[in-house]
Coordinates of C-alpha atoms (C1' of nucleotides) in Angstrom, one line a residue:
Chain A
X22 CA 25.0 15.5 -18.7
X23 CA 25.4 15.0 -15.0
X24 CA 28.2 16.6 -13.3
X25 CA 28.2 14.4 -10.4
X26 CA 31.3 14.1 -8.0
X27 CA 31.9 10.7 -6.5
X28 CA 33.1 11.7 -2.9
X29 CA 36.2 9.9 -1.7
X30 CA 35.4 10.0 1.9
X31 CA 32.1 8.5 2.3
X32 CA 30.0 9.1 5.5
X33 CA 30.1 5.8 7.5
X34 CA 26.5 4.5 8.0
X35 CA 27.0 4.1 11.8
X36 CA 28.2 7.7 11.9
X37 CA 25.4 9.1 9.6
X38 CA 24.5 12.4 10.7
X39 CA 20.9 11.8 10.0
X40 CA 20.5 9.0 12.3
X41 CA 21.1 11.2 15.4
X42 CA 17.7 12.9 14.5
X43 CA 14.6 11.9 16.7
X44 CA 12.6 11.1 13.6
X45 CA 14.7 8.3 12.6
X46 CA 14.2 4.9 14.3
X47 CA 17.2 3.3 16.2
X48 CA 18.8 0.4 14.3
X49 CA 20.6 -2.5 15.3
X50 CA 24.2 -3.0 14.6
X51 CA 23.9 -5.8 12.0
X52 CA 21.4 -3.8 10.1
X53 CA 23.6 -0.8 9.9
X54 CA 26.4 -3.2 8.7
X55 CA 24.1 -4.3 6.1
X56 CA 23.2 -1.1 4.9
X57 CA 26.9 -0.1 4.8
X58 CA 27.7 -3.0 2.7
X59 CA 24.6 -2.1 0.5
X60 CA 25.9 1.2 0.0
X61 CA 27.7 1.6 -3.3
X62 CA 29.3 5.2 -3.0
X63 CA 28.1 8.7 -2.2
X64 CA 27.8 11.4 -4.7
X65 CA 27.3 15.2 -4.8
X66 CA 25.3 16.7 -7.6
X67 CA 24.7 20.4 -8.2
X68 CA 21.3 22.1 -8.0
X69 CA 19.4 21.6 -11.3
X70 CA 20.9 18.0 -12.0
X71 CA 18.6 15.5 -13.5
X72 CA 19.0 12.5 -11.3
X73 CA 16.8 10.3 -13.5
X74 CA 14.0 10.7 -16.0
X75 CA 10.6 9.4 -16.3
X76 CA 10.9 6.2 -18.1
X77 CA 14.4 5.3 -17.0
X78 CA 15.2 1.6 -16.1
X79 CA 18.1 0.6 -14.2
X80 CA 18.0 3.5 -11.9
X81 CA 20.1 3.0 -8.8
X82 CA 18.5 3.4 -5.4
X83 CA 19.4 6.6 -3.4
X84 CA 18.9 8.0 -0.1
X85 CA 19.2 11.9 0.1
X86 CA 21.8 12.6 2.7
X87 CA 21.7 16.6 2.3
X88 CA 19.8 19.0 0.2
X89 CA 16.3 18.8 -1.5
X90 CA 15.1 17.1 -4.6
X91 CA 11.8 16.9 -6.4
X92 CA 9.8 14.4 -8.4
X93 CA 8.5 15.5 -11.6
X94 CA 6.1 14.3 -14.5
X95 CA 5.7 15.9 -17.8
X96 CA 2.5 16.2 -20.1
X97 CA 3.3 17.9 -23.4
X98 CA 4.9 21.1 -22.6
X99 CA 3.4 21.3 -19.0
X100 CA 5.1 19.8 -15.9
X101 CA 3.8 18.6 -12.8
X102 CA 6.0 18.4 -9.6
X103 CA 4.8 15.5 -7.8
X104 CA 6.5 16.4 -4.4
X105 CA 9.7 17.5 -2.7
X106 CA 12.2 15.3 -1.2
X107 CA 14.6 16.0 1.8
X108 CA 17.0 14.4 3.9
X109 CA 16.2 10.8 4.6
X110 CA 14.1 10.2 1.4
X111 CA 14.5 7.1 -0.3
X112 CA 14.5 7.3 -4.1
X113 CA 14.3 5.0 -7.1
X114 CA 12.4 2.1 -5.6
X115 CA 9.9 2.2 -8.6
X116 CA 12.5 1.2 -11.0
X117 CA 12.8 -2.1 -9.4
X118 CA 11.6 -5.3 -11.2
X119 CA 12.2 -4.0 -14.8
X120 CA 9.6 -1.3 -14.3
X121 CA 10.6 1.9 -15.5
X122 CA 10.5 5.1 -13.3
X123 CA 7.0 6.7 -13.3
X124 CA 8.5 10.0 -12.5
X125 CA 11.7 11.9 -13.1
X126 CA 13.9 13.3 -10.0
X127 CA 15.9 16.5 -10.1
X128 CA 18.1 18.2 -7.5
X129 CA 16.6 21.4 -6.1
X130 CA 19.6 22.4 -4.3
X131 CA 23.1 20.9 -4.1
X132 CA 22.6 17.4 -3.0
X133 CA 24.5 14.6 -1.5
X134 CA 23.1 11.2 -2.1
X135 CA 24.0 7.6 -0.9
X136 CA 23.8 5.5 -3.8
X137 CA 22.8 1.8 -3.3
X138 CA 23.5 -1.2 -5.3
X139 CA 20.1 -2.4 -6.6
X140 CA 21.2 -5.8 -7.3
X141 CA 21.8 -6.3 -3.6
X142 CA 18.2 -5.4 -2.9
X143 CA 17.2 -9.0 -3.2
X144 CA 19.6 -10.0 -0.5
X145 CA 18.3 -7.2 1.8
X146 CA 14.9 -8.9 1.4
X147 CA 16.0 -12.4 2.2
X148 CA 18.6 -11.8 4.8
X149 CA 17.0 -8.8 6.6
X150 CA 13.4 -9.0 6.6
X151 CA 13.2 -6.1 9.2
X152 CA 15.0 -3.9 6.5
X153 CA 12.5 -5.2 3.9
X154 CA 9.8 -4.2 6.1
X155 CA 11.3 -0.8 6.4
X156 CA 11.5 -0.4 2.6
X157 CA 7.6 -1.3 2.3
X158 CA 7.0 1.2 5.2
X159 CA 8.8 4.0 3.2
X160 CA 6.8 3.1 0.1
X161 CA 3.4 3.2 2.1
X162 CA 4.6 6.5 3.7
X163 CA 5.1 7.9 0.2
X164 CA 1.6 6.9 -0.9
X165 CA 0.3 8.7 2.1
X166 CA 2.0 11.8 1.1
X167 CA 0.8 11.5 -2.5
X168 CA -2.8 11.1 -1.3
X169 CA -2.6 14.1 0.7
X170 CA -1.4 16.0 -2.3
X171 CA -4.3 14.5 -4.4
X172 CA -6.6 16.0 -1.7
X173 CA -4.9 19.3 -2.1
X174 CA -5.1 19.5 -5.7
X175 CA -8.6 18.1 -6.0
X176 CA -10.4 19.9 -3.2
X177 CA -8.3 22.9 -1.9
X178 CA -8.6 26.5 -3.4
X179 CA -5.5 28.1 -4.8
X180 CA -5.3 30.1 -1.5
X181 CA -5.5 27.0 0.5
X182 CA -3.0 25.1 -1.7
X183 CA -0.4 27.8 -1.2
X184 CA -1.0 27.9 2.4
X185 CA -0.9 24.2 2.6
X186 CA 2.2 23.5 0.6
X187 CA 4.2 26.3 2.5
X188 CA 3.0 24.7 6.0
X189 CA 3.8 21.2 5.0
X190 CA 7.2 22.0 3.7
X191 CA 7.8 23.9 6.9
X192 CA 6.3 21.2 9.2
X193 CA 8.4 18.5 7.5
X194 CA 11.6 20.5 7.3
X195 CA 11.0 20.9 11.1
X196 CA 11.2 17.3 11.9
X197 CA 14.8 17.3 10.3
X198 CA 15.8 20.4 12.5
X199 CA 16.2 22.5 9.5
X200 CA 13.7 25.2 10.9
X201 CA 15.3 27.7 13.4
X202 CA 13.2 30.5 14.9
X203 CA 10.3 29.8 12.9
X204 CA 12.4 30.4 9.8
X205 CA 13.1 27.9 7.0
X206 CA 15.8 28.2 4.3
X207 CA 13.3 27.2 1.5
X208 CA 15.1 26.9 -1.8
X209 CA 11.9 26.9 -4.1
X210 CA 11.0 29.3 -6.7
X211 CA 7.5 30.4 -7.2
X212 CA 7.4 28.6 -10.6
X213 CA 8.1 25.4 -8.8
X214 CA 5.4 26.0 -6.1
X215 CA 3.1 26.8 -9.2
X216 CA 4.1 23.5 -10.7
X217 CA 3.5 21.6 -7.6
X218 CA 0.2 23.1 -7.2
X219 CA -1.4 23.0 -10.5
X220 CA -1.4 26.8 -10.6
X221 CA -0.1 29.3 -13.0
X222 CA 3.0 31.3 -11.9
X223 CA 1.1 34.6 -11.9
X224 CA -1.7 33.4 -9.9
X225 CA 0.8 31.7 -7.3
X226 CA 2.6 35.0 -6.9
X227 CA -0.8 36.9 -6.2
X228 CA -1.7 34.4 -3.6
X229 CA 1.5 34.6 -1.9
X230 CA 0.9 38.3 -1.6
X231 CA -2.4 37.7 -0.1
X232 CA -0.7 35.4 2.5
X233 CA 1.8 38.0 3.3
X234 CA -0.7 40.7 3.7
X235 CA -2.5 38.4 6.2
X236 CA 0.6 38.4 8.1
X237 CA 0.7 34.6 8.2
X238 CA 4.1 34.4 6.5
X239 CA 7.0 36.3 5.2
X240 CA 8.8 34.7 2.4
X241 CA 11.5 36.3 0.2
X242 CA 15.2 35.7 -0.5
X243 CA 14.6 31.8 -0.2
X244 CA 13.6 32.3 3.2
X245 CA 10.2 31.3 4.6
X246 CA 9.3 32.7 8.1
X247 CA 6.0 31.4 9.6
X248 CA 4.5 34.4 11.6
X249 CA 1.5 32.4 13.0
X250 CA 1.3 28.7 12.4
X251 CA -2.2 28.4 13.9
X252 CA -3.5 30.9 11.3
X253 CA -1.4 29.3 8.5
X254 CA -3.0 26.1 9.2
X255 CA -6.4 27.0 9.5
X256 CA -5.9 28.9 6.0
X257 CA -4.5 25.6 4.7
X258 CA -7.3 23.6 6.4
X259 CA -4.4 21.3 7.5
X260 CA -4.2 19.2 10.6
X261 CA -1.3 18.5 12.6
X262 CA -0.3 15.0 13.2
X263 CA 2.5 13.5 15.3
X264 CA 5.6 12.8 13.0
X265 CA 5.9 8.9 13.0
X266 CA 9.3 7.8 13.9
X267 CA 10.5 6.5 10.5
X268 CA 13.2 4.2 9.2
X269 CA 16.4 5.3 7.5
X270 CA 18.2 3.3 5.0
Chain B
X7 CA -23.1 -0.6 10.6
X8 CA -21.4 -3.1 8.4
X9 CA -23.5 -5.7 6.8
X10 CA -20.9 -8.1 6.0
X11 CA -21.4 -11.6 5.3
X12 CA -18.8 -14.1 6.1
X13 CA -18.6 -16.8 3.6
X14 CA -18.6 -20.4 4.7
X15 CA -17.1 -21.6 1.5
X16 CA -13.8 -19.9 1.1
X17 CA -12.4 -19.9 -2.4
X18 CA -9.3 -21.9 -2.0
X19 CA -6.2 -19.7 -3.1
X20 CA -4.7 -22.3 -5.6
X21 CA -8.1 -22.3 -7.4
X22 CA -8.4 -18.5 -7.1
X23 CA -10.1 -17.3 -10.4
X24 CA -8.1 -14.4 -10.6
X25 CA -4.8 -16.4 -10.9
X26 CA -6.0 -17.7 -14.1
X27 CA -5.7 -14.3 -15.8
X28 CA -2.6 -13.4 -17.7
X29 CA -1.9 -10.2 -15.7
X30 CA -1.0 -12.1 -12.4
X31 CA 2.3 -13.5 -12.2
X32 CA 2.4 -17.4 -11.6
X33 CA 3.3 -18.4 -8.2
X34 CA 4.9 -21.4 -6.6
X35 CA 3.0 -23.9 -4.7
X36 CA 4.6 -23.0 -1.2
X37 CA 4.0 -19.5 -1.7
X38 CA 0.2 -20.2 -2.6
X39 CA 0.2 -22.4 0.6
X40 CA 1.4 -19.6 2.6
X41 CA -1.2 -17.2 1.3
X42 CA -3.9 -19.7 2.0
X43 CA -2.6 -19.8 5.7
X44 CA -2.4 -16.0 5.8
X45 CA -6.0 -15.7 4.5
X46 CA -8.4 -15.4 7.4
X47 CA -11.5 -15.6 5.9
X48 CA -13.7 -14.3 2.8
X49 CA -16.4 -11.7 3.1
X50 CA -19.1 -10.1 1.2
X51 CA -20.0 -6.6 1.6
X52 CA -22.8 -4.7 -0.3
X53 CA -22.2 -1.7 -2.4
X54 CA -21.9 1.4 -0.3
X55 CA -20.3 -0.3 2.8
X56 CA -17.5 1.6 4.5
X57 CA -14.8 -0.9 4.7
X58 CA -12.6 1.4 6.8
X59 CA -12.3 5.1 7.6
X60 CA -9.4 7.5 7.4
X61 CA -7.7 7.4 10.7
X62 CA -8.5 3.8 11.6
X63 CA -5.9 1.7 13.1
X64 CA -6.0 -2.1 13.4
X65 CA -7.3 -2.3 9.8
X66 CA -7.0 -5.9 8.2
X67 CA -5.5 -6.6 5.1
X68 CA -7.8 -7.4 2.1
X69 CA -7.4 -8.4 -1.4
X70 CA -10.4 -7.5 -3.7
X71 CA -11.7 -10.6 -5.1
X72 CA -14.6 -9.4 -7.0
X73 CA -16.3 -6.1 -7.4
X74 CA -15.0 -2.6 -7.0
X75 CA -14.0 -0.1 -4.3
X76 CA -12.8 3.2 -4.0
X77 CA -10.4 5.0 -1.6
X78 CA -11.4 8.4 -0.3
X79 CA -10.2 11.3 2.0
X80 CA -12.3 14.2 3.4
X81 CA -11.8 17.8 3.8
X82 CA -14.5 19.5 5.6
X83 CA -17.6 19.0 3.7
X84 CA -15.9 18.0 0.5
X85 CA -14.5 14.7 -0.3
X86 CA -11.8 13.5 -2.8
X87 CA -11.9 9.9 -4.4
X88 CA -8.2 8.9 -4.5
X89 CA -8.6 6.1 -6.9
X90 CA -10.8 3.2 -7.7
X91 CA -9.8 -0.5 -6.8
X92 CA -10.6 -3.5 -8.8
X93 CA -10.2 -7.2 -8.4
X94 CA -6.5 -8.0 -7.4
X95 CA -6.0 -4.8 -5.6
X96 CA -4.4 -5.1 -2.2
X97 CA -5.9 -3.0 0.6
X98 CA -5.0 -1.8 4.0
X99 CA -1.2 -1.8 4.0
X100 CA -1.0 1.6 5.3
X101 CA -2.5 0.6 8.6
X102 CA 0.5 -1.4 9.4
X103 CA 2.9 -0.6 11.9
X104 CA 0.7 1.5 14.3
X105 CA -0.1 4.1 11.7
X106 CA -3.5 5.0 11.0
X107 CA -5.1 4.8 7.5
X108 CA -4.4 7.7 5.5
X109 CA -7.7 7.2 3.5
X110 CA -11.1 5.6 3.9
X111 CA -12.3 2.7 1.6
X112 CA -15.7 2.1 0.5
X113 CA -17.4 -0.5 -1.6
X114 CA -18.5 0.7 -5.0
X115 CA -20.5 -2.3 -5.7
X116 CA -21.0 -5.5 -4.0
X117 CA -17.7 -6.7 -3.2
X118 CA -16.0 -10.2 -2.2
X119 CA -12.8 -9.7 0.0
X120 CA -10.2 -12.0 1.0
X121 CA -9.2 -10.8 4.5
X122 CA -5.7 -11.4 6.0
X123 CA -4.4 -11.6 9.2
X124 CA -2.0 -8.9 9.7
X125 CA -0.3 -10.3 12.9
X126 CA 1.0 -12.7 10.1
X127 CA 2.4 -10.1 8.0
X128 CA 5.7 -10.4 9.8
X129 CA 5.9 -14.1 9.2
X130 CA 5.4 -13.4 5.6
X131 CA 8.4 -10.8 5.6
X132 CA 10.6 -13.4 7.5
X133 CA 9.6 -16.7 5.7
X134 CA 8.7 -15.6 2.3
X135 CA 10.9 -12.9 1.1
X136 CA 9.5 -13.4 -2.4
X137 CA 6.1 -12.4 -1.3
X138 CA 7.6 -9.5 0.8
X139 CA 9.2 -8.1 -2.2
X140 CA 5.6 -8.5 -4.0
X141 CA 4.0 -6.6 -1.2
X142 CA 6.5 -3.7 -1.8
X143 CA 5.9 -4.0 -5.7
X144 CA 2.1 -3.4 -5.0
X145 CA 2.9 -0.6 -3.0
X146 CA 5.2 1.0 -5.5
X147 CA 2.5 0.4 -8.3
X148 CA 0.0 2.1 -6.1
X149 CA 2.5 5.1 -6.0
X150 CA 2.7 5.2 -9.6
X151 CA -1.0 5.3 -10.0
X152 CA -1.2 8.2 -7.5
X153 CA 1.4 9.9 -9.3
X154 CA -0.4 9.6 -12.6
X155 CA -3.6 11.1 -10.8
X156 CA -1.7 14.0 -9.4
X157 CA -0.5 14.8 -12.9
X158 CA -4.3 14.6 -14.1
X159 CA -5.4 17.0 -11.3
X160 CA -2.5 19.3 -11.7
X161 CA -2.2 19.6 -15.4
X162 CA -5.1 18.4 -17.4
X163 CA -8.2 20.4 -18.2
X164 CA -11.8 19.2 -17.2
X165 CA -12.3 17.7 -20.6
X166 CA -8.9 15.9 -20.5
X167 CA -9.5 14.8 -17.0
X168 CA -12.9 13.1 -18.0
X169 CA -11.6 11.4 -21.1
X170 CA -8.5 10.3 -19.1
X171 CA -10.5 8.7 -16.2
X172 CA -12.7 6.9 -18.4
X173 CA -10.0 5.6 -20.6
X174 CA -7.9 4.6 -17.5
X175 CA -10.8 2.7 -15.9
X176 CA -11.6 1.2 -19.2
X177 CA -8.0 0.1 -19.8
X178 CA -7.5 -1.2 -16.4
X179 CA -10.6 -3.1 -16.6
X180 CA -9.6 -4.8 -19.7
X181 CA -6.6 -6.5 -18.2
X182 CA -9.1 -8.1 -15.9
X183 CA -11.1 -9.5 -18.7
X184 CA -13.9 -7.1 -17.7
X185 CA -14.2 -5.5 -21.2
X186 CA -16.4 -7.3 -23.8
X187 CA -16.7 -5.7 -27.3
X188 CA -15.4 -2.5 -26.3
X189 CA -18.0 -2.4 -23.7
X190 CA -17.5 -2.1 -19.8
X191 CA -19.8 -2.4 -17.0
X192 CA -19.0 0.7 -15.2
X193 CA -20.7 1.1 -11.8
X194 CA -19.6 4.7 -11.2
X195 CA -22.0 7.7 -10.9
X196 CA -21.2 11.1 -12.2
X197 CA -20.8 12.4 -8.8
X198 CA -18.1 9.9 -8.0
X199 CA -16.2 10.8 -11.2
X200 CA -16.6 14.4 -10.2
X201 CA -15.3 13.6 -6.7
X202 CA -12.1 11.7 -8.3
X203 CA -11.3 14.5 -10.8
X204 CA -11.8 17.6 -8.4
X205 CA -14.7 18.9 -10.6
X206 CA -18.2 19.9 -9.8
X207 CA -21.2 17.4 -10.8
X208 CA -22.5 19.9 -13.4
X209 CA -19.4 20.5 -15.2
X210 CA -18.6 16.9 -15.2
X211 CA -22.0 16.1 -16.8
X212 CA -21.5 18.8 -19.4
X213 CA -18.1 17.4 -20.1
X214 CA -19.5 13.9 -20.6
X215 CA -22.0 15.3 -23.1
X216 CA -19.2 16.9 -25.1
X217 CA -17.4 13.5 -25.2
X218 CA -20.6 11.7 -26.4
X219 CA -21.0 14.4 -29.0
X220 CA -17.4 13.8 -30.3
X221 CA -18.5 10.3 -30.6
X222 CA -15.6 9.0 -28.5
X223 CA -17.8 7.2 -26.1
X224 CA -21.2 6.1 -25.0
X225 CA -22.0 6.1 -21.4
X226 CA -25.4 5.4 -20.0
X227 CA -27.0 2.9 -17.8
X228 CA -23.7 2.2 -15.8
X229 CA -22.3 0.9 -19.3
X230 CA -19.4 2.5 -21.1
X231 CA -18.8 1.9 -24.6
X232 CA -15.5 3.2 -26.1
X233 CA -16.4 4.0 -29.8
X234 CA -12.9 5.1 -30.6
X235 CA -10.0 4.4 -28.4
X236 CA -7.3 6.2 -30.4
X237 CA -9.5 9.3 -30.2
X238 CA -10.2 9.0 -26.7
X239 CA -6.6 8.6 -25.8
X240 CA -5.7 11.5 -27.7
X241 CA -8.3 13.8 -26.0
X242 CA -7.0 12.3 -22.6
X243 CA -3.4 12.9 -23.7
X244 CA -2.9 9.3 -22.4
X245 CA -0.1 7.0 -23.6
X246 CA -0.5 3.4 -23.8
X247 CA 1.8 1.2 -21.9
X248 CA 1.9 -2.5 -21.5
X249 CA 0.4 -3.7 -18.0
X250 CA 3.1 -5.4 -16.4
X251 CA 2.6 -8.8 -15.0
X252 CA 1.6 -8.2 -11.4
X253 CA 1.7 -10.3 -8.3
X254 CA -1.6 -11.2 -6.5
X255 CA -1.6 -12.0 -2.8
Chain C
dC19 C1' -48.6 7.5 -7.5
dG20 C1' -45.6 9.7 -4.5
dT21 C1' -40.7 9.5 -3.2
dT22 C1' -35.9 9.3 -4.1
dC23 C1' -31.8 9.2 -6.6
dC24 C1' -29.6 10.4 -10.5
dC25 C1' -28.8 13.0 -14.9
dT26 C1' -29.6 16.9 -17.5
dT27 C1' -29.7 21.8 -18.9
dG28 C1' -29.6 27.0 -18.2
dA29 C1' -28.0 31.4 -16.2
dG30 C1' -24.8 34.1 -14.1
dA31 C1' -20.8 34.8 -11.0
dC32 C1' -16.1 34.3 -10.0
dC33 C1' -11.6 32.1 -9.6
dG34 C1' -7.6 31.3 -12.0
dC35 C1' -5.7 31.8 -16.6
dT36 C1' -3.0 34.1 -20.4
dC37 C1' -0.7 37.9 -22.2
dA38 C1' 2.2 41.8 -21.4
dA39 C1' 5.3 44.7 -19.3
dA40 C1' 8.2 46.6 -15.8
dG41 C1' 11.1 46.0 -11.5
dA42 C1' 14.8 43.7 -8.8
dC43 C1' 18.8 41.3 -8.4
dC44 C1' 23.1 38.9 -9.9
dG45 C1' 27.0 37.5 -12.5
dT46 C1' 29.7 38.6 -16.5
dG47 C1' 32.5 41.2 -19.9
dG48 C1' 33.9 45.6 -21.8
Chain D
dC22 C1' 32.9 51.0 -12.9
dC23 C1' 29.1 50.6 -15.8
dA24 C1' 26.4 48.2 -19.4
dC25 C1' 24.2 44.2 -20.2
dG26 C1' 21.6 40.0 -20.3
dG27 C1' 19.6 36.3 -17.7
dT28 C1' 16.6 34.8 -14.1
dC29 C1' 13.0 35.5 -11.0
dT30 C1' 9.5 38.4 -8.9
dT31 C1' 5.6 41.5 -9.2
dT32 C1' 1.7 44.0 -11.2
dG33 C1' -2.2 45.2 -14.3
dA34 C1' -5.9 43.9 -17.6
dG35 C1' -9.3 41.1 -19.7
dC36 C1' -10.8 36.5 -21.0
dG37 C1' -12.7 32.1 -20.3
dG38 C1' -13.1 27.7 -17.9
dT39 C1' -15.4 26.0 -14.0
dC40 C1' -18.3 27.0 -10.2
dT41 C1' -22.9 27.6 -7.8
dC42 C1' -27.7 27.9 -7.8
dA43 C1' -31.9 26.5 -9.6
dA44 C1' -35.2 23.7 -11.8
dG45 C1' -37.0 19.8 -14.5
dG46 C1' -36.9 15.0 -16.2
dG47 C1' -36.5 10.0 -15.9
dA48 C1' -36.1 5.6 -13.9
dA49 C1' -36.8 2.6 -9.9
dC50 C1' -39.1 1.5 -5.8
dG51 C1' -42.5 1.0 -2.1

DNA sequence: CGTTCCCTTGAGACCGCTCAAAGACCGTGG
DNA sequence: CCACGGTCTTTGAGCGGTCTCAAGGGAACG
C-alpha cells in the first residue's frame, strides 16, 4: 500500500537543513543528541501516499523534513481537509496513549519524513522536560491554526475563504523560505482547496477567477504569485502577525 | 469589569468532586499534592463574564470546576464560537510562552474555576513528567474536538450541524453525569448555537423546529430532552465512540 | 405595565450547489 | 507521429439552501 523508501543516509539532526531557518528555535547540543537518538529512520514517500488513516492506532511520530502533507477527515462520501502541513510540522501526536488518530494524513507532494519511535516518547518527557514543553507548544500551535480555520469556515464568505487560504499558505510558506519574488510553488489542486474550505469545486474555481480578475493573484501551473499582498489580505479579512519562533523536533 | 469572587474555602484537590467521576483518571497522591500546590485559588464568575480576550498575554491557567464556558473568535462584527467547555476542561494553555491567546473565553453560566500559577508550569514539566504528559494529552484532545468541528462546518448541512451539536453536547455532558433521564440542562441560547455553527439565528431556529417535528428532541426552557438518540445520531451523521478516560488537572 | 431579551414566523433575495459539457494538458501505446 | 484516455480546469444554466429584513409573541423583571 505504501511505497515508502527507507533512506540509507539519514540527515543527521545537528545538520538538519530546517534548523538553519530563522523560524526555528536554537537548541542545545544535548537536546539535539536526544532527538537524534529518538529518530528511528527517515523515509521518502511519493505524492498521494496515505501516511495514516483516521482511526489508526500505533501510528509513528513524524516530522516533515521536506514536501507537503494534508490532514483529512471523511464523512460518508465527502471529505474535509483539516489543514496542510509543511516542513517542520510534527505529525501523529494524537495516536499517543492508545487513542486512535482523529484524522488521516496524506502526502500532497513527494515527502521526506523523519520517523520517531513512539515508545521513547515517555523518555523524552522524563528526561528532557524542555522538549516535552516543546511538544506541548506544537500541539497548542496546532490548536491555534485549527481555531483560525473554524473561524474561516464559520464566518468567512466563499470569496474570503479562498483569499484567506491562499494568503495563509503563502504566508506560512514564506517563513520557510519557500517564497521567491512573491511566487510560491503551490502543489494544490482546486479540488483540494475546495475540500479544505467546505466549498464545491465549481464555486472554488469561479471564485479563483474573481481573485485573478481583481489582480490580487496569479495562480496557474501549480504556481501562485501574489500581486498585491495588502489587497489580498484585505479581501481575506486576514491580519498579519509575527511568526513566532518555533521549536523543531 | 470582571465581578469575580475569590472563594475563601477552596475545594481541596484530593477531595475534588470531579475526581469521583469515572471519566477522569485516577491519580497518585504525590501528583495530587503537586496540583494542590500548583493551584493558586478558586474563583466564581457570573454568567456572561469575559474570562479572557483573544490576544491577551499573561493569562492564567484554569480548570473548569463547575459551569459552562465557551471559546470565541471575532471577525469584524461577526463572531464564531469555537467550542463549549464543561467541568474538567483546561483553559489558557495557549497563552504559555509569550504567545497571546488565539481565542477569547466567556462564561456561559455561572462558573467556578480553579486558577493555576503559570510560573509553576515549568516546575510541573521538570518535576512531574506524568502531569506534563497529561497536559499534552489534553491539548491533543482539544485538537481532536476542533477537527471534528471543522468537519461539521465544512461538510455537514445546516440540519446535520444542529443535530450534531445537540447530540455532541448531550453526549459530552453525559460523561460528566449531567444527563438525567435523557434530559440535560442546556444553558445555550439559539444565537449561541448559530454562532457555533456558522448559521444565522433565523435558520437555526427553523432547523430546531424541524428536529422537534421529527420527534428527535424536545428543547425549550434551557432544557434538552433527547427522545430518540439513535435517530438524532443518524440525522447528525455522528458516530458513537467510547469516551476515553481522561486526565484532570 | 413598560422594557428587554429571546424565540418564532413569513417573505423575498442571493450565494453557493449540482448537473452538464467542453477545453487544456499529459503520458501511453499503437 | 497521432490517437486515446485520464486528470484537472473552465464555463454555463438552473435550482435550492441559507441569508437578511421585518414583525410579532411570550416570559422575566423593575
